[in-house]
PDB file of C-alpha atoms in Angstrom:
ATOM      1  CA  MET A 282     133.722 117.429  80.015  1.00 49.00           C
ATOM      2  CA  LYS A 283     137.088 116.277  78.765  1.00 52.00           C
ATOM      3  CA  ASP A 284     137.244 116.500  75.004  1.00 51.00           C
ATOM      4  CA  HIS A 285     139.931 113.934  74.240  1.00 67.00           C
ATOM      5  CA  PHE A 286     140.883 110.489  75.530  1.00 71.00           C
ATOM      6  CA  SER A 287     144.415 111.733  76.306  1.00 68.00           C
ATOM      7  CA  PHE A 288     143.022 113.567  79.364  1.00 68.00           C
ATOM      8  CA  LEU A 289     141.920 110.261  80.860  1.00 78.00           C
ATOM      9  CA  SER A 290     145.522 109.132  81.504  1.00 81.00           C
ATOM     10  CA  LEU A 291     145.263 105.852  79.630  1.00 89.00           C
ATOM     11  CA  LYS A 292     148.356 103.880  78.694  1.00 91.00           C
ATOM     12  CA  ASN A 293     149.777 104.854  75.313  1.00 88.00           C
ATOM     13  CA  GLN A 294     149.042 101.375  73.952  1.00 92.00           C
ATOM     14  CA  LEU A 295     145.346 101.710  74.838  1.00 92.00           C
ATOM     15  CA  SER A 296     145.158 105.245  73.465  1.00 89.00           C
ATOM     16  CA  LYS A 297     146.696 104.058  70.206  1.00 91.00           C
ATOM     17  CA  GLY A 298     144.197 101.198  69.937  1.00 91.00           C
ATOM     18  CA  ILE A 299     141.140 103.367  70.507  1.00 91.00           C
ATOM     19  CA  ARG A 300     142.395 106.104  68.172  1.00 89.00           C
ATOM     20  CA  GLU A 301     142.895 103.478  65.486  1.00 91.00           C
ATOM     21  CA  LEU A 302     139.260 102.463  65.974  1.00 91.00           C
ATOM     22  CA  GLY A 303     138.255 106.059  65.249  1.00 90.00           C
ATOM     23  CA  PHE A 304     137.402 107.142  68.791  1.00 89.00           C
ATOM     24  CA  GLU A 305     138.584 110.665  69.463  1.00 84.00           C
ATOM     25  CA  GLN A 306     136.350 112.067  72.173  1.00 88.00           C
ATOM     26  CA  PRO A 307     134.997 110.253  75.201  1.00 92.00           C
ATOM     27  CA  THR A 308     131.236 110.124  75.614  1.00 92.00           C
ATOM     28  CA  PRO A 309     129.589 111.523  78.764  1.00 93.00           C
ATOM     29  CA  ILE A 310     129.391 108.052  80.385  1.00 94.00           C
ATOM     30  CA  GLN A 311     133.093 107.476  79.631  1.00 93.00           C
ATOM     31  CA  ASN A 312     134.064 110.866  81.080  1.00 91.00           C
ATOM     32  CA  LYS A 313     132.350 109.962  84.351  1.00 91.00           C
ATOM     33  CA  VAL A 314     133.179 106.263  84.651  1.00 93.00           C
ATOM     34  CA  ILE A 315     136.778 105.954  83.429  1.00 93.00           C
ATOM     35  CA  PRO A 316     138.371 108.400  85.939  1.00 92.00           C
ATOM     36  CA  HIS A 317     136.343 106.891  88.793  1.00 93.00           C
ATOM     37  CA  LEU A 318     137.379 103.319  88.005  1.00 93.00           C
ATOM     38  CA  LEU A 319     141.020 104.281  87.535  1.00 92.00           C
ATOM     39  CA  SER A 320     141.281 106.183  90.805  1.00 92.00           C
ATOM     40  CA  SER A 321     138.965 104.405  93.228  1.00 91.00           C
ATOM     41  CA  LYS A 322     138.311 100.955  94.586  1.00 86.00           C
ATOM     42  CA  GLN A 323     134.657 101.829  95.209  1.00 87.00           C
ATOM     43  CA  ASP A 324     131.951 100.002  93.339  1.00 85.00           C
ATOM     44  CA  LEU A 325     130.110 101.913  90.672  1.00 88.00           C
ATOM     45  CA  ILE A 326     126.717 101.523  89.062  1.00 90.00           C
ATOM     46  CA  ALA A 327     126.315 103.503  85.859  1.00 90.00           C
ATOM     47  CA  THR A 328     123.550 103.402  83.296  1.00 91.00           C
ATOM     48  CA  ALA A 329     123.315 104.792  79.799  1.00 92.00           C
ATOM     49  CA  GLN A 330     121.431 104.061  76.622  1.00 93.00           C
ATOM     50  CA  THR A 331     122.576 101.572  74.019  1.00 91.00           C
ATOM     51  CA  GLY A 332     125.365 102.898  71.824  1.00 91.00           C
ATOM     52  CA  THR A 333     126.763 105.414  74.309  1.00 93.00           C
ATOM     53  CA  GLY A 334     130.092 103.681  74.939  1.00 93.00           C
ATOM     54  CA  LYS A 335     129.481 101.679  78.091  1.00 95.00           C
ATOM     55  CA  THR A 336     131.837  98.877  77.008  1.00 96.00           C
ATOM     56  CA  ALA A 337     134.742 101.321  76.704  1.00 95.00           C
ATOM     57  CA  ALA A 338     133.659 103.033  79.932  1.00 95.00           C
ATOM     58  CA  PHE A 339     134.283  99.897  81.995  1.00 96.00           C
ATOM     59  CA  GLY A 340     136.562  98.024  79.587  1.00 96.00           C
ATOM     60  CA  LEU A 341     139.315 100.601  79.210  1.00 96.00           C
ATOM     61  CA  PRO A 342     139.920 100.896  82.976  1.00 95.00           C
ATOM     62  CA  LEU A 343     139.833  97.102  83.285  1.00 96.00           C
ATOM     63  CA  LEU A 344     142.468  96.791  80.567  1.00 97.00           C
ATOM     64  CA  GLN A 345     144.525  99.631  82.059  1.00 95.00           C
ATOM     65  CA  LEU A 346     144.576  98.015  85.498  1.00 95.00           C
ATOM     66  CA  THR A 347     145.314  94.487  84.301  1.00 96.00           C
ATOM     67  CA  ASP A 348     148.720  93.268  85.433  1.00 96.00           C
ATOM     68  CA  VAL A 349     150.279  91.724  82.313  1.00 93.00           C
ATOM     69  CA  PHE A 350     152.692  89.715  84.465  1.00 94.00           C
ATOM     70  CA  ASN A 351     149.887  88.096  86.456  1.00 95.00           C
ATOM     71  CA  LYS A 352     148.578  85.207  84.378  1.00 91.00           C
ATOM     72  CA  SER A 353     145.408  84.632  86.374  1.00 94.00           C
ATOM     73  CA  ALA A 354     141.869  85.911  85.911  1.00 96.00           C
ATOM     74  CA  GLN A 355     141.700  89.556  86.984  1.00 96.00           C
ATOM     75  CA  GLY A 356     138.360  90.512  85.496  1.00 95.00           C
ATOM     76  CA  ILE A 357     135.155  88.636  84.765  1.00 95.00           C
ATOM     77  CA  ILE A 358     132.377  90.237  82.736  1.00 96.00           C
ATOM     78  CA  LEU A 359     128.978  88.547  82.738  1.00 96.00           C
ATOM     79  CA  CYS A 360     126.663  89.194  79.803  1.00 95.00           C
ATOM     80  CA  PRO A 361     122.995  88.295  79.370  1.00 95.00           C
ATOM     81  CA  THR A 362     123.399  86.955  75.824  1.00 95.00           C
ATOM     82  CA  ARG A 363     125.911  85.115  73.680  1.00 95.00           C
ATOM     83  CA  GLU A 364     125.862  87.945  71.131  1.00 96.00           C
ATOM     84  CA  LEU A 365     126.725  90.581  73.731  1.00 96.00           C
ATOM     85  CA  CYS A 366     129.424  88.320  75.164  1.00 97.00           C
ATOM     86  CA  LEU A 367     131.047  87.994  71.747  1.00 97.00           C
ATOM     87  CA  GLN A 368     130.746  91.734  71.061  1.00 97.00           C
ATOM     88  CA  ILE A 369     132.287  92.778  74.369  1.00 97.00           C
ATOM     89  CA  GLY A 370     135.112  90.261  73.965  1.00 97.00           C
ATOM     90  CA  LYS A 371     135.804  91.550  70.459  1.00 97.00           C
ATOM     91  CA  ASP A 372     135.724  95.176  71.634  1.00 97.00           C
ATOM     92  CA  LEU A 373     138.129  94.542  74.517  1.00 98.00           C
ATOM     93  CA  SER A 374     140.494  92.696  72.190  1.00 97.00           C
ATOM     94  CA  SER A 375     140.342  95.598  69.731  1.00 96.00           C
ATOM     95  CA  PHE A 376     140.961  98.196  72.453  1.00 96.00           C
ATOM     96  CA  SER A 377     143.962  96.229  73.733  1.00 96.00           C
ATOM     97  CA  LYS A 378     145.460  95.442  70.317  1.00 95.00           C
ATOM     98  CA  TYR A 379     148.734  97.161  71.266  1.00 95.00           C
ATOM     99  CA  LEU A 380     148.667  96.226  74.948  1.00 93.00           C
ATOM    100  CA  LYS A 381     151.025  93.256  74.922  1.00 92.00           C
ATOM    101  CA  GLY A 382     150.466  90.470  77.423  1.00 92.00           C
ATOM    102  CA  VAL A 383     146.735  90.941  78.020  1.00 95.00           C
ATOM    103  CA  THR A 384     144.507  88.038  77.045  1.00 95.00           C
ATOM    104  CA  VAL A 385     140.721  88.298  76.682  1.00 97.00           C
ATOM    105  CA  LEU A 386     138.593  85.153  76.339  1.00 97.00           C
ATOM    106  CA  SER A 387     134.882  84.860  75.597  1.00 97.00           C
ATOM    107  CA  VAL A 388     133.102  81.806  77.038  1.00 96.00           C
ATOM    108  CA  TYR A 389     129.580  80.985  75.866  1.00 95.00           C
ATOM    109  CA  GLY A 390     127.213  78.218  74.901  1.00 91.00           C
ATOM    110  CA  GLY A 391     127.121  76.591  71.502  1.00 90.00           C
ATOM    111  CA  GLU A 392     130.851  75.859  71.376  1.00 89.00           C
ATOM    112  CA  LYS A 393     132.609  72.649  72.345  1.00 91.00           C
ATOM    113  CA  ILE A 394     133.246  72.682  76.080  1.00 90.00           C
ATOM    114  CA  GLU A 395     136.616  70.964  75.628  1.00 94.00           C
ATOM    115  CA  LYS A 396     137.888  73.835  73.471  1.00 93.00           C
ATOM    116  CA  GLN A 397     136.696  76.414  75.992  1.00 93.00           C
ATOM    117  CA  ILE A 398     138.298  74.544  78.905  1.00 94.00           C
ATOM    118  CA  LYS A 399     141.551  74.349  76.930  1.00 96.00           C
ATOM    119  CA  ASN A 400     141.410  78.132  76.366  1.00 95.00           C
ATOM    120  CA  LEU A 401     140.617  78.766  80.048  1.00 95.00           C
ATOM    121  CA  ASN A 402     143.674  76.694  80.978  1.00 95.00           C
ATOM    122  CA  LYS A 403     145.785  79.223  79.036  1.00 95.00           C
ATOM    123  CA  ASN A 404     145.069  81.647  81.899  1.00 95.00           C
ATOM    124  CA  PRO A 405     143.346  84.640  80.282  1.00 96.00           C
ATOM    125  CA  GLN A 406     143.341  87.732  82.491  1.00 97.00           C
ATOM    126  CA  ILE A 407     139.887  88.866  81.342  1.00 98.00           C
ATOM    127  CA  ILE A 408     137.013  86.457  80.843  1.00 98.00           C
ATOM    128  CA  VAL A 409     133.770  87.533  79.185  1.00 98.00           C
ATOM    129  CA  GLY A 410     130.969  85.020  79.597  1.00 96.00           C
ATOM    130  CA  THR A 411     127.301  84.320  79.594  1.00 93.00           C
ATOM    131  CA  PRO A 412     125.477  81.884  81.887  1.00 84.00           C
TER     132      PRO A 412
END
């Protein structure tokens, strides 16, 4: 098991963001998922209990692989609840705090549709939503 995020070959801007959040060592799910997603185009199904770092496990590779010069949707994350949608969007934005040019947008019910359409027209690269 790798004992530090630096072994996962993340961009310096991502490493800085996650260190600032207090994350120093990847969890077991992160150690397995992050290298796979960064080095393979194969699908992956991974499960782990609540609170084990699944959002970072899939979110950090998604942020790493996002082309900041491509202003179209490159990742869509579907969540079962509004609360989870908001949390994942917040986490991805926090992880990518120093990764300039990456835009994350959460789309969910209970907000004015016009505002959400306006934000979608700004071409976020990562969209987090709930049906």
